[in-house]
Amino acid sequence: IKAIMGLGNPGDEYFSTRHNIGYLVVDMLLKKFRGKWKSGRGKFFYAPIKIGGSTVYLVRSTTYMNNSGIGAANAVAKLDISPEELFIVLDDFALPFGQIRIRKNGSDGGHNGLASIIYHLDTQNFPRLRIGIGPVPDGDSNIDFVLDKFTPDEQNILPEMTARSADAAIVAVRQGIEKAMEMFNRKIVKDE
Protein backbone atom coordinates (compact mmCIF):
# COMPACT_ATOMS: atom_id res chain seq x y z
CA ILE A 1 0.00 0.00 0.00
CA LYS A 2 1.40 3.35 -1.03
CA ALA A 3 -1.53 5.64 -0.24
CA ILE A 4 -4.37 5.76 2.31
CA MET A 5 -7.40 7.74 1.20
CA GLY A 6 -10.11 8.74 3.65
CA LEU A 7 -13.58 9.43 2.27
CA GLY A 8 -15.88 12.20 3.46
CA ASN A 9 -17.52 15.50 2.57
CA PRO A 10 -15.55 18.76 2.72
CA GLY A 11 -16.87 21.68 4.77
CA ASP A 12 -17.40 22.39 8.46
CA GLU A 13 -21.08 21.44 8.37
CA TYR A 14 -20.11 17.83 7.58
CA PHE A 15 -17.12 17.67 9.93
CA SER A 16 -18.54 15.37 12.62
CA THR A 17 -21.05 13.43 10.53
CA ARG A 18 -21.02 9.65 10.20
CA HIS A 19 -20.13 9.86 6.48
CA ASN A 20 -16.83 11.55 7.39
CA ILE A 21 -15.24 8.79 9.44
CA GLY A 22 -12.74 8.18 6.61
CA TYR A 23 -11.54 11.79 6.96
CA LEU A 24 -11.25 11.34 10.74
CA VAL A 25 -8.99 8.30 10.30
CA VAL A 26 -6.58 9.97 7.83
CA ASP A 27 -6.55 13.08 10.02
CA MET A 28 -5.54 10.91 12.98
CA LEU A 29 -2.73 9.35 10.90
CA LEU A 30 -1.67 12.83 9.75
CA LYS A 31 -1.34 13.93 13.37
CA LYS A 32 0.34 10.72 14.54
CA PHE A 33 3.00 10.85 11.79
CA ARG A 34 3.26 14.67 11.81
CA GLY A 35 2.27 15.09 8.17
CA LYS A 36 1.15 18.30 6.45
CA TRP A 37 -1.53 18.55 3.78
CA LYS A 38 -0.41 19.79 0.36
CA SER A 39 -2.58 20.60 -2.63
CA GLY A 40 -2.50 17.75 -5.13
CA ARG A 41 -3.11 19.96 -8.18
CA GLY A 42 -6.33 18.06 -8.74
CA LYS A 43 -9.38 17.22 -6.64
CA PHE A 44 -7.34 16.03 -3.65
CA PHE A 45 -4.95 16.92 -0.86
CA TYR A 46 -2.06 14.64 0.04
CA ALA A 47 0.51 14.33 2.80
CA PRO A 48 3.64 12.18 2.53
CA ILE A 49 4.39 10.35 5.80
CA LYS A 50 6.79 7.57 6.79
CA ILE A 51 5.39 4.28 8.09
CA GLY A 52 7.98 1.64 8.94
CA GLY A 53 10.60 3.30 6.74
CA SER A 54 8.34 3.53 3.66
CA THR A 55 6.84 6.71 2.29
CA VAL A 56 3.05 6.50 2.23
CA TYR A 57 0.69 9.21 1.05
CA LEU A 58 -2.37 10.19 3.04
CA VAL A 59 -5.07 11.42 0.67
CA ARG A 60 -8.31 13.38 1.06
CA SER A 61 -10.58 14.08 -1.87
CA THR A 62 -11.77 17.71 -2.09
CA THR A 63 -15.01 16.74 -3.84
CA TYR A 64 -18.22 15.67 -2.13
CA MET A 65 -18.55 11.98 -1.28
CA ASN A 66 -20.48 11.01 -4.42
CA ASN A 67 -17.61 12.28 -6.60
CA SER A 68 -14.76 10.74 -4.54
CA GLY A 69 -13.55 8.88 -7.63
CA ILE A 70 -12.36 12.10 -9.27
CA GLY A 71 -9.96 12.73 -6.37
CA ALA A 72 -8.94 9.05 -6.31
CA ALA A 73 -8.17 9.04 -10.05
CA ASN A 74 -6.26 12.36 -9.77
CA ALA A 75 -4.25 10.99 -6.81
CA VAL A 76 -3.40 7.69 -8.54
CA ALA A 77 -2.19 9.61 -11.63
CA LYS A 78 -0.25 12.36 -9.79
CA LEU A 79 1.31 10.14 -7.13
CA ASP A 80 2.17 7.49 -9.74
CA ILE A 81 0.59 4.55 -7.92
CA SER A 82 -1.70 1.76 -9.07
CA PRO A 83 -5.30 1.38 -7.83
CA GLU A 84 -4.17 -1.78 -5.96
CA GLU A 85 -1.80 0.42 -3.89
CA LEU A 86 -4.59 2.82 -2.85
CA PHE A 87 -6.23 1.87 0.48
CA ILE A 88 -9.69 3.45 0.83
CA VAL A 89 -11.13 4.18 4.31
CA LEU A 90 -14.89 4.70 4.45
CA ASP A 91 -18.06 4.46 6.52
CA ASP A 92 -20.52 1.56 6.15
CA PHE A 93 -24.03 1.67 7.63
CA ALA A 94 -24.56 -2.03 6.84
CA LEU A 95 -21.96 -2.91 9.50
CA PRO A 96 -22.66 -2.58 13.23
CA PHE A 97 -21.16 0.50 14.88
CA GLY A 98 -17.47 -0.03 15.64
CA GLN A 99 -16.95 -3.08 13.41
CA ILE A 100 -14.13 -2.93 10.88
CA ARG A 101 -14.11 -4.91 7.65
CA ILE A 102 -11.04 -4.93 5.42
CA ARG A 103 -11.28 -6.32 1.89
CA LYS A 104 -8.79 -6.60 -0.97
CA ASN A 105 -11.42 -5.69 -3.56
CA GLY A 106 -15.13 -5.99 -4.30
CA SER A 107 -18.27 -4.13 -5.30
CA ASP A 108 -19.41 -0.76 -3.97
CA GLY A 109 -21.95 -2.41 -1.62
CA GLY A 110 -24.31 0.51 -2.21
CA HIS A 111 -21.77 3.15 -1.10
CA ASN A 112 -21.83 6.10 -3.54
CA GLY A 113 -18.26 7.19 -2.73
CA LEU A 114 -16.96 3.68 -3.46
CA ALA A 115 -19.12 3.48 -6.61
CA SER A 116 -17.52 6.72 -7.85
CA ILE A 117 -14.01 5.38 -7.18
CA ILE A 118 -14.75 2.10 -9.01
CA TYR A 119 -16.14 4.11 -11.94
CA HIS A 120 -13.24 6.59 -12.18
CA LEU A 121 -10.46 4.02 -11.60
CA ASP A 122 -12.29 1.55 -13.85
CA THR A 123 -11.57 -1.31 -11.45
CA GLN A 124 -12.83 -2.90 -8.22
CA ASN A 125 -9.30 -4.10 -7.47
CA PHE A 126 -8.26 -1.81 -4.65
CA PRO A 127 -8.22 -2.54 -0.91
CA ARG A 128 -10.69 -0.88 1.42
CA LEU A 129 -11.38 -0.58 5.10
CA ARG A 130 -15.06 -0.20 5.92
CA ILE A 131 -15.94 1.19 9.34
CA GLY A 132 -19.33 0.26 10.76
CA ILE A 133 -21.62 3.17 11.60
CA GLY A 134 -24.88 1.17 11.59
CA PRO A 135 -27.49 0.09 11.95
CA VAL A 136 -29.77 2.72 10.42
CA PRO A 137 -32.74 3.11 12.81
CA ASP A 138 -36.12 1.97 11.47
CA GLY A 139 -37.86 4.78 9.67
CA ASP A 140 -34.65 6.79 9.05
CA SER A 141 -33.46 7.33 5.49
CA ASN A 142 -29.94 6.09 4.78
CA ILE A 143 -28.99 9.53 3.40
CA ASP A 144 -30.19 11.43 6.48
CA PHE A 145 -28.51 8.87 8.74
CA VAL A 146 -25.03 9.15 7.18
CA LEU A 147 -25.23 12.95 7.12
CA ASP A 148 -26.28 13.14 10.79
CA LYS A 149 -23.79 13.85 13.54
CA PHE A 150 -22.69 11.04 15.85
CA THR A 151 -24.85 10.56 18.95
CA PRO A 152 -23.25 11.30 22.37
CA ASP A 153 -22.92 7.53 22.99
CA GLU A 154 -21.23 7.05 19.62
CA GLN A 155 -18.92 10.01 20.30
CA ASN A 156 -17.69 8.20 23.42
CA ILE A 157 -16.59 5.21 21.31
CA LEU A 158 -15.42 7.24 18.31
CA PRO A 159 -11.83 8.00 19.45
CA GLU A 160 -11.13 4.30 20.09
CA MET A 161 -12.86 3.28 16.86
CA THR A 162 -10.90 5.85 14.83
CA ALA A 163 -7.63 4.77 16.51
CA ARG A 164 -8.34 1.08 15.77
CA SER A 165 -9.05 1.92 12.13
CA ALA A 166 -5.81 3.94 11.93
CA ASP A 167 -3.93 0.98 13.48
CA ALA A 168 -5.50 -1.35 10.91
CA ALA A 169 -4.26 0.92 8.10
CA ILE A 170 -0.76 0.94 9.61
CA VAL A 171 -0.74 -2.88 9.82
CA ALA A 172 -1.93 -3.06 6.19
CA VAL A 173 1.00 -0.86 5.13
CA ARG A 174 3.63 -2.64 7.24
CA GLN A 175 2.48 -6.27 7.05
CA GLY A 176 0.00 -6.43 4.17
CA ILE A 177 -3.75 -6.60 3.72
CA GLU A 178 -4.00 -10.30 4.70
CA LYS A 179 -2.46 -9.63 8.11
CA ALA A 180 -4.70 -6.58 8.67
CA MET A 181 -7.77 -8.65 7.72
CA GLU A 182 -6.75 -11.41 10.12
CA MET A 183 -6.17 -8.97 13.00
CA PHE A 184 -9.03 -6.50 12.59
CA ASN A 185 -12.02 -8.03 10.77
CA ARG A 186 -15.11 -8.83 12.83
CA LYS A 187 -13.96 -7.41 16.16
CA ILE A 188 -16.27 -4.75 17.51
CA VAL A 189 -15.24 -1.85 19.70
CA LYS A 190 -17.63 -1.70 22.65
CA ASP A 191 -18.17 1.09 25.12
CA GLU A 192 -16.63 -0.28 28.30
XYZ file of N, CA and C in Angstrom:
576
model
N 0.847 -1.191 0.000
C 0.000 0.000 0.000
C 0.882 1.241 0.000
N 0.597 2.137 -0.921
C 1.403 3.349 -1.026
C 0.617 4.608 -0.705
N -0.714 4.478 -0.593
C -1.535 5.640 -0.236
C -2.766 5.188 0.536
N -3.167 6.018 1.499
C -4.366 5.761 2.312
C -5.305 6.944 2.095
N -6.460 6.674 1.517
C -7.405 7.744 1.197
C -8.649 7.632 2.071
N -8.912 8.682 2.827
C -10.114 8.735 3.654
C -11.240 9.422 2.898
N -12.437 8.837 2.956
C -13.584 9.432 2.274
C -14.405 10.289 3.239
N -15.021 11.319 2.675
C -15.876 12.201 3.461
C -16.362 13.348 2.607
N -17.061 14.277 3.229
C -17.523 15.497 2.565
C -16.733 16.677 3.108
N -16.257 17.576 2.225
C -15.550 18.762 2.715
C -16.528 19.745 3.348
N -16.023 20.634 4.185
C -16.867 21.677 4.768
C -17.169 21.413 6.231
N -17.182 22.497 7.013
C -17.400 22.389 8.458
C -18.724 21.745 8.821
N -19.759 21.972 8.006
C -21.083 21.437 8.374
C -21.118 19.911 8.352
N -20.150 19.299 7.649
C -20.109 17.832 7.583
C -19.067 17.237 8.516
N -18.315 18.103 9.200
C -17.122 17.667 9.927
C -17.360 16.442 10.803
N -18.360 16.500 11.688
C -18.535 15.368 12.622
C -19.748 14.512 12.266
N -19.965 14.318 10.958
C -21.048 13.426 10.529
C -20.504 12.021 10.314
N -21.422 11.059 10.329
C -21.018 9.651 10.197
C -20.298 9.379 8.876
N -20.716 10.082 7.808
C -20.134 9.863 6.484
C -18.659 10.242 6.447
N -18.193 11.019 7.434
C -16.828 11.548 7.393
C -15.826 10.766 8.223
N -16.167 9.561 8.613
C -15.235 8.787 9.442
C -13.924 8.515 8.706
N -13.965 8.386 7.386
C -12.737 8.183 6.608
C -11.779 9.361 6.752
N -12.346 10.582 6.733
C -11.535 11.788 6.960
C -10.925 11.753 8.362
N -11.735 11.356 9.354
C -11.249 11.342 10.744
C -10.045 10.414 10.889
N -10.088 9.275 10.207
C -8.994 8.302 10.298
C -7.712 8.859 9.653
N -7.812 9.436 8.444
C -6.583 9.973 7.826
C -6.071 11.187 8.597
N -6.986 11.950 9.191
C -6.551 13.083 10.019
C -5.775 12.602 11.246
N -6.236 11.481 11.824
C -5.536 10.914 12.979
C -4.135 10.436 12.567
N -4.038 9.798 11.399
C -2.735 9.347 10.897
C -1.830 10.541 10.592
N -2.422 11.603 10.053
C -1.668 12.826 9.746
C -1.023 13.374 11.020
N -1.825 13.412 12.090
C -1.341 13.933 13.372
C -0.267 13.009 13.961
N -0.568 11.711 13.954
C 0.344 10.724 14.540
C 1.719 10.745 13.866
N 1.733 10.894 12.534
C 2.998 10.855 11.790
C 3.484 12.249 11.398
N 2.862 13.263 11.994
C 3.256 14.670 11.805
C 3.345 15.076 10.335
N 2.320 14.709 9.583
C 2.265 15.086 8.174
C 1.655 16.471 8.001
N 1.769 17.009 6.790
C 1.153 18.305 6.452
C 0.461 18.159 5.103
N -0.790 18.634 5.040
C -1.532 18.552 3.775
C -0.918 19.473 2.731
N -0.844 18.984 1.505
C -0.409 19.787 0.357
C -1.494 19.659 -0.707
N -1.620 20.677 -1.536
C -2.584 20.603 -2.632
C -2.058 19.643 -3.680
N -2.931 18.748 -4.152
C -2.502 17.746 -5.129
C -2.616 18.199 -6.573
N -2.891 19.484 -6.810
C -3.111 19.964 -8.179
C -4.112 19.066 -8.893
N -5.232 18.874 -8.256
C -6.326 18.056 -8.744
C -7.361 18.103 -7.634
N -8.303 17.203 -7.642
C -9.376 17.223 -6.637
C -8.991 16.441 -5.378
N -7.775 16.727 -4.855
C -7.340 16.028 -3.650
C -6.231 16.806 -2.942
N -6.094 16.497 -1.654
C -4.945 16.922 -0.858
C -4.151 15.664 -0.558
N -2.847 15.811 -0.350
C -2.062 14.641 0.039
C -1.010 15.063 1.056
N -0.536 14.091 1.813
C 0.512 14.332 2.803
C 1.433 13.123 2.821
N 2.719 13.295 2.434
C 3.643 12.177 2.530
C 4.033 11.955 3.995
N 3.955 10.712 4.434
C 4.386 10.354 5.795
C 5.270 9.111 5.686
N 5.969 8.788 6.767
C 6.790 7.570 6.794
C 6.148 6.575 7.757
N 5.879 5.373 7.238
C 5.390 4.283 8.095
C 6.361 3.125 7.908
N 7.029 2.758 8.996
C 7.983 1.638 8.937
C 9.043 1.821 7.863
N 9.532 3.056 7.708
C 10.601 3.301 6.744
C 10.141 3.552 5.313
N 8.860 3.302 5.023
C 8.345 3.532 3.664
C 7.555 4.835 3.612
N 7.671 5.523 2.482
C 6.845 6.713 2.291
C 5.460 6.273 1.849
N 4.457 6.783 2.545
C 3.053 6.503 2.235
C 2.361 7.851 2.135
N 1.432 7.966 1.189
C 0.687 9.209 1.051
C -0.679 9.094 1.709
N -0.995 10.062 2.566
C -2.366 10.193 3.043
C -3.082 11.042 2.001
N -4.320 10.710 1.714
C -5.065 11.418 0.667
C -6.471 11.747 1.159
N -6.924 12.955 0.821
C -8.309 13.379 1.057
C -8.839 13.997 -0.215
N -9.956 13.485 -0.703
C -10.584 14.082 -1.874
C -11.170 15.434 -1.473
N -11.164 16.405 -2.388
C -11.767 17.709 -2.090
C -13.176 17.822 -2.675
N -13.645 16.745 -3.302
C -15.012 16.739 -3.836
C -15.959 16.222 -2.756
N -17.255 16.317 -3.023
C -18.216 15.673 -2.129
C -18.140 14.163 -2.327
N -18.628 13.446 -1.327
C -18.545 11.980 -1.276
C -18.889 11.309 -2.608
N -19.997 11.714 -3.224
C -20.476 11.013 -4.418
C -19.561 11.180 -5.626
N -18.591 12.099 -5.530
C -17.607 12.285 -6.605
C -16.184 11.934 -6.153
N -16.072 11.112 -5.100
C -14.757 10.743 -4.544
C -13.815 10.156 -5.589
N -14.364 9.530 -6.605
C -13.553 8.878 -7.632
C -12.682 9.842 -8.419
N -13.150 11.096 -8.544
C -12.356 12.096 -9.271
C -11.045 12.332 -8.519
N -11.152 12.549 -7.202
C -9.960 12.728 -6.369
C -9.076 11.497 -6.362
N -9.707 10.312 -6.314
C -8.941 9.054 -6.306
C -8.167 8.900 -7.614
N -8.828 9.172 -8.741
C -8.172 9.043 -10.048
C -7.049 10.079 -10.194
N -7.296 11.320 -9.746
C -6.260 12.360 -9.770
C -5.055 11.932 -8.936
N -5.327 11.397 -7.730
C -4.249 10.995 -6.809
C -3.426 9.847 -7.397
N -4.099 8.840 -7.952
C -3.398 7.690 -8.542
C -2.473 8.171 -9.672
N -2.978 9.094 -10.506
C -2.185 9.608 -11.626
C -1.011 10.460 -11.133
N -1.287 11.404 -10.226
C -0.252 12.362 -9.795
C 0.801 11.721 -8.894
N 0.375 10.767 -8.064
C 1.312 10.139 -7.127
C 1.979 8.911 -7.752
N 1.582 8.593 -8.987
C 2.166 7.491 -9.741
C 2.072 6.170 -8.982
N 0.844 5.834 -8.590
C 0.593 4.550 -7.921
C -0.509 3.822 -8.686
N -0.633 2.531 -8.421
C -1.697 1.758 -9.075
C -2.906 1.729 -8.144
N -4.112 1.483 -8.690
C -5.295 1.382 -7.827
C -5.109 0.359 -6.694
N -4.383 -0.729 -6.981
C -4.167 -1.775 -5.963
C -3.349 -1.268 -4.776
N -2.636 -0.143 -4.964
C -1.805 0.425 -3.892
C -2.524 1.519 -3.117
N -3.790 1.772 -3.489
C -4.594 2.821 -2.850
C -5.571 2.172 -1.876
N -5.404 2.469 -0.593
C -6.231 1.875 0.477
C -7.310 2.888 0.845
N -8.571 2.536 0.594
C -9.693 3.455 0.829
C -10.295 3.213 2.215
N -10.507 4.275 2.973
C -11.125 4.183 4.309
C -12.481 4.887 4.252
N -13.539 4.153 4.598
C -14.890 4.705 4.454
C -15.844 4.187 5.518
N -16.992 4.862 5.602
C -18.062 4.459 6.517
C -18.907 3.364 5.859
N -19.601 2.565 6.677
C -20.519 1.560 6.145
C -21.674 1.371 7.124
N -22.883 1.793 6.721
C -24.034 1.667 7.633
C -24.591 0.251 7.684
N -24.111 -0.640 6.805
C -24.558 -2.031 6.843
C -23.809 -2.828 7.918
N -22.721 -2.246 8.430
C -21.957 -2.906 9.495
C -22.337 -2.302 10.840
N -22.365 -3.113 11.897
C -22.655 -2.578 13.229
C -21.615 -1.548 13.653
N -22.035 -0.588 14.446
C -21.165 0.499 14.883
C -19.906 -0.057 15.537
N -18.742 0.381 15.041
C -17.473 -0.035 15.636
C -16.821 -1.227 14.968
N -17.556 -1.927 14.092
C -16.953 -3.083 13.412
C -16.134 -2.613 12.219
N -14.998 -3.250 12.009
C -14.127 -2.933 10.882
C -14.139 -4.118 9.924
N -14.244 -3.835 8.629
C -14.113 -4.911 7.650
C -13.142 -4.476 6.563
N -12.063 -5.221 6.428
C -11.045 -4.934 5.420
C -11.196 -5.952 4.290
N -11.177 -5.455 3.064
C -11.283 -6.320 1.890
C -10.211 -5.915 0.885
N -9.785 -6.890 0.081
C -8.794 -6.600 -0.972
C -9.433 -5.926 -2.173
N -10.702 -6.218 -2.403
C -11.423 -5.694 -3.564
C -12.906 -5.987 -3.376
N -13.709 -5.675 -4.376
C -15.125 -5.990 -4.295
C -15.998 -4.880 -4.854
N -17.306 -5.099 -4.757
C -18.267 -4.134 -5.298
C -18.400 -2.921 -4.378
N -19.224 -1.970 -4.784
C -19.407 -0.759 -3.968
C -20.329 -0.991 -2.774
N -21.067 -2.108 -2.756
C -21.953 -2.410 -1.624
C -22.964 -1.301 -1.360
N -23.325 -0.553 -2.382
C -24.313 0.512 -2.213
C -23.739 1.824 -1.703
N -22.405 1.919 -1.594
C -21.774 3.151 -1.101
C -21.423 4.032 -2.303
N -22.012 5.226 -2.363
C -21.828 6.096 -3.537
C -20.387 6.557 -3.732
N -19.663 6.790 -2.630
C -18.260 7.187 -2.733
C -17.430 6.082 -3.366
N -17.675 4.846 -2.922
C -16.962 3.683 -3.462
C -17.354 3.456 -4.926
N -18.640 3.640 -5.237
C -19.118 3.481 -6.614
C -18.398 4.467 -7.541
N -18.208 5.690 -7.065
C -17.525 6.719 -7.846
C -16.062 6.338 -8.084
N -15.417 5.789 -7.047
C -14.008 5.380 -7.177
C -13.875 4.223 -8.174
N -14.766 3.240 -8.072
C -14.747 2.097 -9.009
C -14.940 2.609 -10.443
N -15.857 3.550 -10.613
C -16.138 4.108 -11.937
C -14.915 4.855 -12.497
N -14.346 5.759 -11.695
C -13.241 6.591 -12.182
C -11.913 5.838 -12.312
N -11.693 4.821 -11.473
C -10.464 4.021 -11.597
C -10.659 2.864 -12.581
N -11.924 2.618 -12.923
C -12.286 1.546 -13.854
C -11.818 0.176 -13.359
N -11.904 -0.017 -12.049
C -11.566 -1.313 -11.452
C -12.171 -1.408 -10.056
N -12.423 -2.648 -9.617
C -12.830 -2.900 -8.222
C -11.638 -3.404 -7.420
N -10.490 -3.512 -8.089
C -9.304 -4.105 -7.467
C -8.476 -3.093 -6.686
N -9.030 -2.637 -5.582
C -8.263 -1.813 -4.649
C -8.751 -2.176 -3.253
N -7.835 -2.161 -2.273
C -8.217 -2.542 -0.914
C -9.034 -1.448 -0.241
N -9.890 -1.855 0.684
C -10.690 -0.877 1.415
C -10.941 -1.330 2.837
N -11.081 -0.352 3.695
C -11.377 -0.576 5.104
C -12.725 0.101 5.374
N -13.734 -0.723 5.619
C -15.065 -0.197 5.924
C -15.211 -0.117 7.436
N -15.749 0.998 7.911
C -15.943 1.193 9.344
C -17.443 1.254 9.623
N -17.904 0.348 10.470
C -19.335 0.261 10.756
C -19.874 1.478 11.491
N -20.941 2.045 10.945
C -21.625 3.170 11.599
C -23.093 2.824 11.820
N -23.474 1.569 11.537
C -24.883 1.170 11.594
C -25.276 0.640 12.955
N -26.515 0.153 13.030
C -27.488 0.092 11.948
C -28.272 1.403 11.815
N -28.887 1.568 10.648
C -29.774 2.720 10.423
C -31.066 2.440 11.180
N -31.490 3.358 12.071
C -32.741 3.114 12.811
C -33.938 2.979 11.874
N -34.905 2.143 12.270
C -36.123 1.974 11.473
C -36.766 3.327 11.226
N -37.170 3.536 9.992
C -37.860 4.783 9.666
C -36.930 5.908 9.234
N -35.607 5.769 9.485
C -34.646 6.790 9.048
C -34.243 6.514 7.596
N -33.996 7.561 6.831
C -33.458 7.331 5.488
C -31.942 7.162 5.620
N -31.392 6.333 4.761
C -29.938 6.093 4.776
C -29.178 7.405 4.605
N -29.670 8.262 3.702
C -28.985 9.525 3.404
C -28.967 10.428 4.627
N -30.134 10.589 5.276
C -30.186 11.431 6.485
C -29.290 10.865 7.569
N -29.286 9.531 7.693
C -28.507 8.875 8.742
C -27.013 9.147 8.577
N -26.474 8.970 7.358
C -25.025 9.147 7.183
C -24.613 10.613 7.301
N -25.555 11.527 7.029
C -25.230 12.954 7.117
C -25.522 13.545 8.496
N -26.056 12.705 9.412
C -26.283 13.141 10.793
C -24.981 13.103 11.575
N -24.950 13.874 12.650
C -23.793 13.851 13.542
C -23.870 12.603 14.419
N -22.725 12.191 14.937
C -22.692 11.043 15.850
C -23.473 11.377 17.119
N -24.140 10.369 17.686
C -24.851 10.558 18.955
C -23.811 10.686 20.080
N -24.207 11.228 21.247
C -23.248 11.297 22.367
C -22.640 9.935 22.721
N -23.449 8.875 22.699
C -22.921 7.531 22.986
C -21.881 7.120 21.954
N -22.175 7.395 20.684
C -21.233 7.053 19.618
C -19.959 7.876 19.753
N -20.100 9.141 20.147
C -18.922 10.007 20.297
C -17.980 9.483 21.379
N -18.531 8.790 22.371
C -17.688 8.196 23.421
C -16.800 7.086 22.861
N -17.315 6.354 21.891
C -16.592 5.213 21.311
C -15.709 5.650 20.144
N -16.073 6.791 19.546
C -15.423 7.244 18.315
C -13.892 7.324 18.368
N -13.295 7.910 19.429
C -11.825 7.998 19.446
C -11.161 6.619 19.369
N -11.703 5.654 20.101
C -11.126 4.303 20.092
C -11.333 3.644 18.727
N -12.517 3.853 18.156
C -12.864 3.282 16.863
C -11.962 3.866 15.762
N -11.749 5.175 15.819
C -10.895 5.850 14.833
C -9.449 5.367 14.993
N -8.994 5.237 16.234
C -7.628 4.772 16.512
C -7.430 3.344 16.018
N -8.422 2.475 16.236
C -8.338 1.078 15.769
C -8.250 1.033 14.248
N -9.052 1.878 13.597
C -9.050 1.919 12.131
C -7.698 2.418 11.624
N -7.134 3.420 12.289
C -5.811 3.937 11.929
C -4.757 2.840 12.120
N -4.858 2.098 13.226
C -3.930 0.982 13.483
C -4.042 -0.080 12.389
N -5.273 -0.354 11.962
C -5.498 -1.354 10.907
C -4.823 -0.909 9.608
N -4.915 0.391 9.310
C -4.264 0.921 8.099
C -2.746 0.785 8.204
N -2.205 1.051 9.388
C -0.756 0.936 9.609
C -0.300 -0.516 9.425
N -1.070 -1.456 9.977
C -0.741 -2.884 9.818
C -0.796 -3.270 8.342
N -1.801 -2.761 7.623
C -1.933 -3.065 6.186
C -0.703 -2.576 5.419
N -0.186 -1.401 5.789
C 1.003 -0.859 5.129
C 2.235 -1.689 5.487
N 2.406 -1.960 6.779
C 3.629 -2.639 7.244
C 3.658 -4.129 6.933
N 2.488 -4.797 7.107
C 2.478 -6.267 7.046
C 1.563 -6.836 5.979
N 0.859 -5.948 5.258
C 0.000 -6.425 4.172
C -1.467 -6.528 4.569
N -2.291 -6.567 3.541
C -3.750 -6.603 3.719
C -4.196 -7.867 4.450
N -3.598 -9.009 4.073
C -3.997 -10.296 4.696
C -3.871 -10.230 6.221
N -2.727 -9.717 6.668
C -2.464 -9.632 8.107
C -3.464 -8.682 8.766
N -3.734 -7.550 8.116
C -4.696 -6.582 8.668
C -6.088 -7.208 8.750
N -6.463 -7.973 7.725
C -7.772 -8.646 7.723
C -7.871 -9.625 8.898
N -6.800 -10.401 9.051
C -6.747 -11.410 10.117
C -6.864 -10.749 11.502
N -6.202 -9.617 11.677
C -6.170 -8.970 12.997
C -7.407 -8.132 13.319
N -8.014 -7.509 12.298
C -9.033 -6.502 12.594
C -10.459 -6.833 12.159
N -10.651 -7.748 11.214
C -12.017 -8.034 10.772
C -12.845 -8.681 11.879
N -14.077 -8.257 11.964
C -15.111 -8.832 12.832
C -14.972 -8.572 14.330
N -14.020 -7.761 14.728
C -13.958 -7.411 16.156
C -14.645 -6.065 16.324
N -15.513 -5.979 17.310
C -16.275 -4.754 17.510
C -15.746 -3.996 18.723
N -15.624 -2.696 18.573
C -15.236 -1.845 19.699
C -16.502 -1.591 20.508
N -16.455 -1.900 21.778
C -17.629 -1.699 22.653
C -17.302 -0.601 23.664
N -18.343 0.091 24.050
C -18.173 1.090 25.117
C -18.008 0.310 26.412
N -16.893 0.499 27.073
C -16.627 -0.281 28.300
C -17.535 0.172 29.429
